[in-house]
PDB file of C-alpha atoms and ligand atoms in Angstrom:
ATOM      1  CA  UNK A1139    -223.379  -7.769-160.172  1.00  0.00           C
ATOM      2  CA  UNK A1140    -227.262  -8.977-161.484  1.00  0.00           C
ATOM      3  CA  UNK A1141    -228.549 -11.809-161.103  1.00  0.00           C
ATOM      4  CA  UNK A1142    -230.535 -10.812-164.365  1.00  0.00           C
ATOM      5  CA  UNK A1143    -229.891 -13.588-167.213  1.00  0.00           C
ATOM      6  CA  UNK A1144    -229.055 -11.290-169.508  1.00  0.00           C
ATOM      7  CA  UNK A1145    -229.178 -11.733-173.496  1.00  0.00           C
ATOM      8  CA  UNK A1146    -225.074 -10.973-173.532  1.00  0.00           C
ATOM      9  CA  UNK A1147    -224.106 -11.896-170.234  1.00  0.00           C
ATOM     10  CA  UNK A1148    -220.624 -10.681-170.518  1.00  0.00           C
ATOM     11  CA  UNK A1149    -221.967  -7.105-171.438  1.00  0.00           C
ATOM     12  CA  UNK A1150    -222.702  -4.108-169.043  1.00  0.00           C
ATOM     13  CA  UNK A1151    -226.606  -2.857-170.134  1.00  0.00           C
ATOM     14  CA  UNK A1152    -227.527   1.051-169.497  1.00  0.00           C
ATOM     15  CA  UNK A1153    -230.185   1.257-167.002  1.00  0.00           C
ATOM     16  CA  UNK A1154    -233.262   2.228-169.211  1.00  0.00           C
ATOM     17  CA  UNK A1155    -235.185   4.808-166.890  1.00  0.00           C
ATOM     18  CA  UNK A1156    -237.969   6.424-168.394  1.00  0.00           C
ATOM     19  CA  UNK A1157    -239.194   7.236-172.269  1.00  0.00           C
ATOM     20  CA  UNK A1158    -239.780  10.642-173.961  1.00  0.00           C
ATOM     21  CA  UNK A1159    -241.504   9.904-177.288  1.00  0.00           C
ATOM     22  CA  UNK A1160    -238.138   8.610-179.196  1.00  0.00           C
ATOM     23  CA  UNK A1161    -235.721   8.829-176.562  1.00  0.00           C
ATOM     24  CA  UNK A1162    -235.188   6.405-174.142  1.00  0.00           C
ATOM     25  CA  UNK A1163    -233.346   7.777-171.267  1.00  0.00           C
ATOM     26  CA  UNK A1164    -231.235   6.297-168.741  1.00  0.00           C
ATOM     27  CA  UNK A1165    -229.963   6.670-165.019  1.00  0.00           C
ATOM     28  CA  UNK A1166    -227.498   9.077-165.975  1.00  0.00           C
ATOM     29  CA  UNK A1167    -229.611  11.144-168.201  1.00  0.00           C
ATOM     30  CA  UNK A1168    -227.902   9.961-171.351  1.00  0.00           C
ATOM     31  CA  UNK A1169    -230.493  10.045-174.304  1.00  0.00           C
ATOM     32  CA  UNK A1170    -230.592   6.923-176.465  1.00  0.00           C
ATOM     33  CA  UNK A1171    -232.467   7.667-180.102  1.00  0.00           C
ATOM     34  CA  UNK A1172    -234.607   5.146-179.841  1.00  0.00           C
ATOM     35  CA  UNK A1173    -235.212   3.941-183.759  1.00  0.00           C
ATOM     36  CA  UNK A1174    -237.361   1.132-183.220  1.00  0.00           C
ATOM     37  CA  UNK A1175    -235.835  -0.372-180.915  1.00  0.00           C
ATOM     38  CA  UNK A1176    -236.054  -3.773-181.472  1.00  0.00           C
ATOM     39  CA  UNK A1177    -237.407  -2.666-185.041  1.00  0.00           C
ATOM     40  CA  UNK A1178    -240.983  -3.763-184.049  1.00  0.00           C
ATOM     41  CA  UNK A1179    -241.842  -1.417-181.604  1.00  0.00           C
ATOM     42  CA  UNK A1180    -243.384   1.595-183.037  1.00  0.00           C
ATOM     43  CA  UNK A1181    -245.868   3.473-180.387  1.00  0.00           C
ATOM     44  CA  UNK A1182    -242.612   5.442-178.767  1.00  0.00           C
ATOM     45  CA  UNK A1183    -242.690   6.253-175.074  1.00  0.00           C
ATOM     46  CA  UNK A1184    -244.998   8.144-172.902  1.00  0.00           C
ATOM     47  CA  UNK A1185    -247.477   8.623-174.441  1.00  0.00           C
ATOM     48  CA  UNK A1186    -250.339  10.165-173.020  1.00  0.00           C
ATOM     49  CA  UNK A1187    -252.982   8.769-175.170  1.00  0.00           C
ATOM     50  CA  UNK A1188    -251.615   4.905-174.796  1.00  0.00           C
ATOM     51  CA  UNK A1189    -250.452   5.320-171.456  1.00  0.00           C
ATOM     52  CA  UNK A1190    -253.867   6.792-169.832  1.00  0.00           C
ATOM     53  CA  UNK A1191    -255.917   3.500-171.746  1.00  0.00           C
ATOM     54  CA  UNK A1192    -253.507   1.041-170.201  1.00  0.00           C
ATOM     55  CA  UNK A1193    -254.223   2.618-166.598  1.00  0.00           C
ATOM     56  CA  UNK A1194    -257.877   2.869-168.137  1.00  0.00           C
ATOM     57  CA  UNK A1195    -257.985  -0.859-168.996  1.00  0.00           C
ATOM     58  CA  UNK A1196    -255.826  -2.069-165.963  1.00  0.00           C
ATOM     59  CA  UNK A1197    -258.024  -0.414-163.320  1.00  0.00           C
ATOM     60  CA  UNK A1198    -261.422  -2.111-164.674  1.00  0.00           C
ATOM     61  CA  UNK A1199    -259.608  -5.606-164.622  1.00  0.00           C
ATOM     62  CA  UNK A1200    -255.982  -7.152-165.145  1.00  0.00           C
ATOM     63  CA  UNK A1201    -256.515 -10.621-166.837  1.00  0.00           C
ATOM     64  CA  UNK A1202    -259.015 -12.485-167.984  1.00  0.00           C
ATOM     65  CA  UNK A1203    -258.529 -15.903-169.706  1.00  0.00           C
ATOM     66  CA  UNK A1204    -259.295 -16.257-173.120  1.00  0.00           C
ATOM     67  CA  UNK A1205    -260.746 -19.350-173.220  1.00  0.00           C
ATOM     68  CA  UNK A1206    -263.530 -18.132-171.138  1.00  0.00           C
ATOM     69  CA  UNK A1207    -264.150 -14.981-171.623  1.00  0.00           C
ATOM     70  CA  UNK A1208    -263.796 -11.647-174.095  1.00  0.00           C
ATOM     71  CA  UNK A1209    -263.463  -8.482-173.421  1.00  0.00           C
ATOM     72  CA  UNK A1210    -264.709  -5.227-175.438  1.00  0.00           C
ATOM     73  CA  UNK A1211    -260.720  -4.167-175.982  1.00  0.00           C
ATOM     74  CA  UNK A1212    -260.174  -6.836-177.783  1.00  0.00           C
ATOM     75  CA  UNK A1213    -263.289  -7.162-179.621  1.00  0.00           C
ATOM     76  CA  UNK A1214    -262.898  -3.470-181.213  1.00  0.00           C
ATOM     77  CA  UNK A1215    -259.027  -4.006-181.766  1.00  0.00           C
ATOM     78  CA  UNK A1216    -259.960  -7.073-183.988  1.00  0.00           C
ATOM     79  CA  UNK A1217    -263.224  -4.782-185.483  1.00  0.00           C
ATOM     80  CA  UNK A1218    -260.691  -1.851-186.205  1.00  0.00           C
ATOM     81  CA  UNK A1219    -258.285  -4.771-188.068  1.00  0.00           C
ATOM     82  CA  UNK A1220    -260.764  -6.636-189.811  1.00  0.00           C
ATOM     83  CA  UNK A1221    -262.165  -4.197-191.257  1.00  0.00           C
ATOM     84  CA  UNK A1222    -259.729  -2.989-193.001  1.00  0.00           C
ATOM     85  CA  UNK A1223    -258.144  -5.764-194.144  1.00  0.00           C
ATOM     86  CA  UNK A1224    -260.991  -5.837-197.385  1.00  0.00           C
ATOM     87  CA  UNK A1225    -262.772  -8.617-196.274  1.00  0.00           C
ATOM     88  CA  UNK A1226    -260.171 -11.269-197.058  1.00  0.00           C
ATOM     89  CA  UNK A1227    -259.524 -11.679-193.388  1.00  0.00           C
ATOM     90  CA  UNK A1228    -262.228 -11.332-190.808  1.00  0.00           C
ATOM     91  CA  UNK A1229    -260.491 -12.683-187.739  1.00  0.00           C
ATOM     92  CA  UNK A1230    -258.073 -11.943-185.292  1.00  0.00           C
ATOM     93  CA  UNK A1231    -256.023 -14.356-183.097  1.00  0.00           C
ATOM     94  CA  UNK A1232    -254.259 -12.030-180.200  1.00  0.00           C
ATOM     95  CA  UNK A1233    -250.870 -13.035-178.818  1.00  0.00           C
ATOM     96  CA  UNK A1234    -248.458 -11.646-176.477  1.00  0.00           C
ATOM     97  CA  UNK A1235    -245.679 -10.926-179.421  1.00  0.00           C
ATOM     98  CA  UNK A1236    -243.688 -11.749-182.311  1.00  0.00           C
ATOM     99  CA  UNK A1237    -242.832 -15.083-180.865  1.00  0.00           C
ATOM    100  CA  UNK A1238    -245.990 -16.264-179.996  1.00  0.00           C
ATOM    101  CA  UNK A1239    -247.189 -14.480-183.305  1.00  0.00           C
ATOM    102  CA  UNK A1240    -244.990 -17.127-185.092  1.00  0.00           C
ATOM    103  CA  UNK A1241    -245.534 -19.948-183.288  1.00  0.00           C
ATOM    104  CA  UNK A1242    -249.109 -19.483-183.306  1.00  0.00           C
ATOM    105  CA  UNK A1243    -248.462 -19.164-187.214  1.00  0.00           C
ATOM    106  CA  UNK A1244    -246.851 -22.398-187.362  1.00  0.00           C
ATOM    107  CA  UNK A1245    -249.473 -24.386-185.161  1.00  0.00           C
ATOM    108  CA  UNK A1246    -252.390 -22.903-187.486  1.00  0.00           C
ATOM    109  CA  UNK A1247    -250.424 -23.833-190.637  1.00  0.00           C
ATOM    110  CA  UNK A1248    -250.036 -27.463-189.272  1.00  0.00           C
ATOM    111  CA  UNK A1249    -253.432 -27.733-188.129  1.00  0.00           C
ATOM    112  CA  UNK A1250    -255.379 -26.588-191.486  1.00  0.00           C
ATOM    113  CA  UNK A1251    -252.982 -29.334-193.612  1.00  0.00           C
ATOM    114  CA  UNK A1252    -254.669 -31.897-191.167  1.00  0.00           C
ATOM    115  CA  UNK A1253    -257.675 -30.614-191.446  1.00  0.00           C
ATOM    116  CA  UNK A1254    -257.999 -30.970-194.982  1.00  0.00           C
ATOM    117  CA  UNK A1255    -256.618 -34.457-194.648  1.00  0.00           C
ATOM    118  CA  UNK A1256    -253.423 -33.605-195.707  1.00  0.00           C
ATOM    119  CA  UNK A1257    -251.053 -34.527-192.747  1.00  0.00           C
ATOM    120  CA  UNK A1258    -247.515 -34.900-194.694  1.00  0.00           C
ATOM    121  CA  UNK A1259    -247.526 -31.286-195.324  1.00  0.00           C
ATOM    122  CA  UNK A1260    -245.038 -30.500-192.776  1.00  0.00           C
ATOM    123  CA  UNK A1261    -242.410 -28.127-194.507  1.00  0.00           C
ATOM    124  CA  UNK A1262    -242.368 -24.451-194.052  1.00  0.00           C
ATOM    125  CA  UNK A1263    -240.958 -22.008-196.273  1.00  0.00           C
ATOM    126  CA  UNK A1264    -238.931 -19.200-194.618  1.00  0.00           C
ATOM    127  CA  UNK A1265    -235.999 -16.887-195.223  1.00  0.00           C
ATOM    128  CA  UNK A1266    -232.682 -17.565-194.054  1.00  0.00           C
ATOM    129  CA  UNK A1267    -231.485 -15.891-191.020  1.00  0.00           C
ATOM    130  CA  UNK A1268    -234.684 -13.706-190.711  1.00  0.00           C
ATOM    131  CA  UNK A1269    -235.577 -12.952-186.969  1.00  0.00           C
ATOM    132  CA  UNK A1270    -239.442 -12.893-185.752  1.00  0.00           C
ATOM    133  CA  UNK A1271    -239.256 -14.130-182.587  1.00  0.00           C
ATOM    134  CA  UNK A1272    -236.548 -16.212-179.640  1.00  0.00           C
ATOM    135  CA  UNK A1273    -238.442 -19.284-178.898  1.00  0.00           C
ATOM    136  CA  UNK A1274    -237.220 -22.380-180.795  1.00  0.00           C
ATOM    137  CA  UNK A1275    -240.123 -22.344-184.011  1.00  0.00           C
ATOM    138  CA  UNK A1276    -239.513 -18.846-184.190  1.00  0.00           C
ATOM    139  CA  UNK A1277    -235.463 -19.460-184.403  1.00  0.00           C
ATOM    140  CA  UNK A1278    -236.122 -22.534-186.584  1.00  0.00           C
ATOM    141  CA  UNK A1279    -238.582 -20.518-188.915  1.00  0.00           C
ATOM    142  CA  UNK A1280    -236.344 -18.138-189.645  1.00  0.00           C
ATOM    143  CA  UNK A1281    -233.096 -20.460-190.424  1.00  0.00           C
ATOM    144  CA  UNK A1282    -231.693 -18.383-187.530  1.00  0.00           C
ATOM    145  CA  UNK A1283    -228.821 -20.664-186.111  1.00  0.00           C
TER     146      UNK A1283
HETATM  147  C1  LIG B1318    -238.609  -8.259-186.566  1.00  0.00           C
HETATM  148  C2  LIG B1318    -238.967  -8.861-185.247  1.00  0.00           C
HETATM  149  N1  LIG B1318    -239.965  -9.774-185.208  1.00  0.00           N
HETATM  150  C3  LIG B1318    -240.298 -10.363-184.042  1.00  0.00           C
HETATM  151  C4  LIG B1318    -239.627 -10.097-182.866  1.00  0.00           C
HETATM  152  C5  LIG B1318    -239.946 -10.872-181.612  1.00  0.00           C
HETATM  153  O1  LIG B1318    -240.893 -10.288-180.867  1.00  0.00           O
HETATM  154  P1  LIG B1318    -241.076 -10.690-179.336  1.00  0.00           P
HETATM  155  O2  LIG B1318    -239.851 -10.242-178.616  1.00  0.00           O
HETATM  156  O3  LIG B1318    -242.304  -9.916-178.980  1.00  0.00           O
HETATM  157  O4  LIG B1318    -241.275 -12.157-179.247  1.00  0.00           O
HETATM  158  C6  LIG B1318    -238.651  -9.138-182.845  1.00  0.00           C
HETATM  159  C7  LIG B1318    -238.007  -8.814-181.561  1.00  0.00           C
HETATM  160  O5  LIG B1318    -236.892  -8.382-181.474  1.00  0.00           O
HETATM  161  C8  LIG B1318    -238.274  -8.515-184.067  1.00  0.00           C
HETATM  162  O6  LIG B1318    -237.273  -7.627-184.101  1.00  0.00           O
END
């Protein structure tokens, strides 16, 4: 019994306990190649490096909003990406995940047709039964029914 609302309710999940690099591991000590996961996860588990700047980061402060402050993370995550994206993009907008990645996509789409003045431009282009994110845009972005 959960009272977790489950992505397949009728199915029985492992108990994910703890990561080694590409293994996820569960309750039982069954190993799980972990491949991806959910194909956009790519840092694997426990690592030392990631794992210590997270405690690093959470220790100093938790949350701050963004529409009041920075913070130097961020700030050198967007130097690291700007720069080596040749110059053609110099700035970084930082969401949660692929959902909100998309979303945010299709907000700054809309907003730079009506910028220019050109507020019928309301169509997106997408592939057919792609998957970026579960929130509704994302679903509808990707023709996934
Ligand atoms: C290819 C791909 N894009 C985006 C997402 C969605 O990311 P999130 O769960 O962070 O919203 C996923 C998640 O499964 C994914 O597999």
């Amino acid at each position: 019994m959960t009272h977790v609302f489950h992505r397949a309710p009728a199915n029985t999940y492992p108990i994910a306990d703890h990561g080694e690099g590409a293994y996820i591991v569960d309750r039982d000590g069954k190993r799980y190649f972990d491949a991806g996961g959910a194909a956009v996860s790519c840092l694997g588990h426990s690592n030392k490096e990631v794992n210590d700047a997270i405690k690093r980061q959470v220790d100093k402060i938790s949350f701050s909003h963004s529409g009041f402050f920075t913070n130097e993370p961020m700030e050198e995550l967007a130097e690291f990406l700007a720069t080596r994206a040749l110059g053609r993009l110099d700035k970084v907008y930082f969401v949660s995940g692929g959902s909100e990645a998309v979303e945010a996509a299709l907000k700054l789409a809309r907003q730079y047709f009506l910028e220019k003045g050109e507020p019928k431009r309301t169509r997106f282009i997408s592939r057919r039964q792609s998957y970026h994110g579960n929130t509704l845009g994302a679903l509808s972005a990707g023709g996934n029914e």
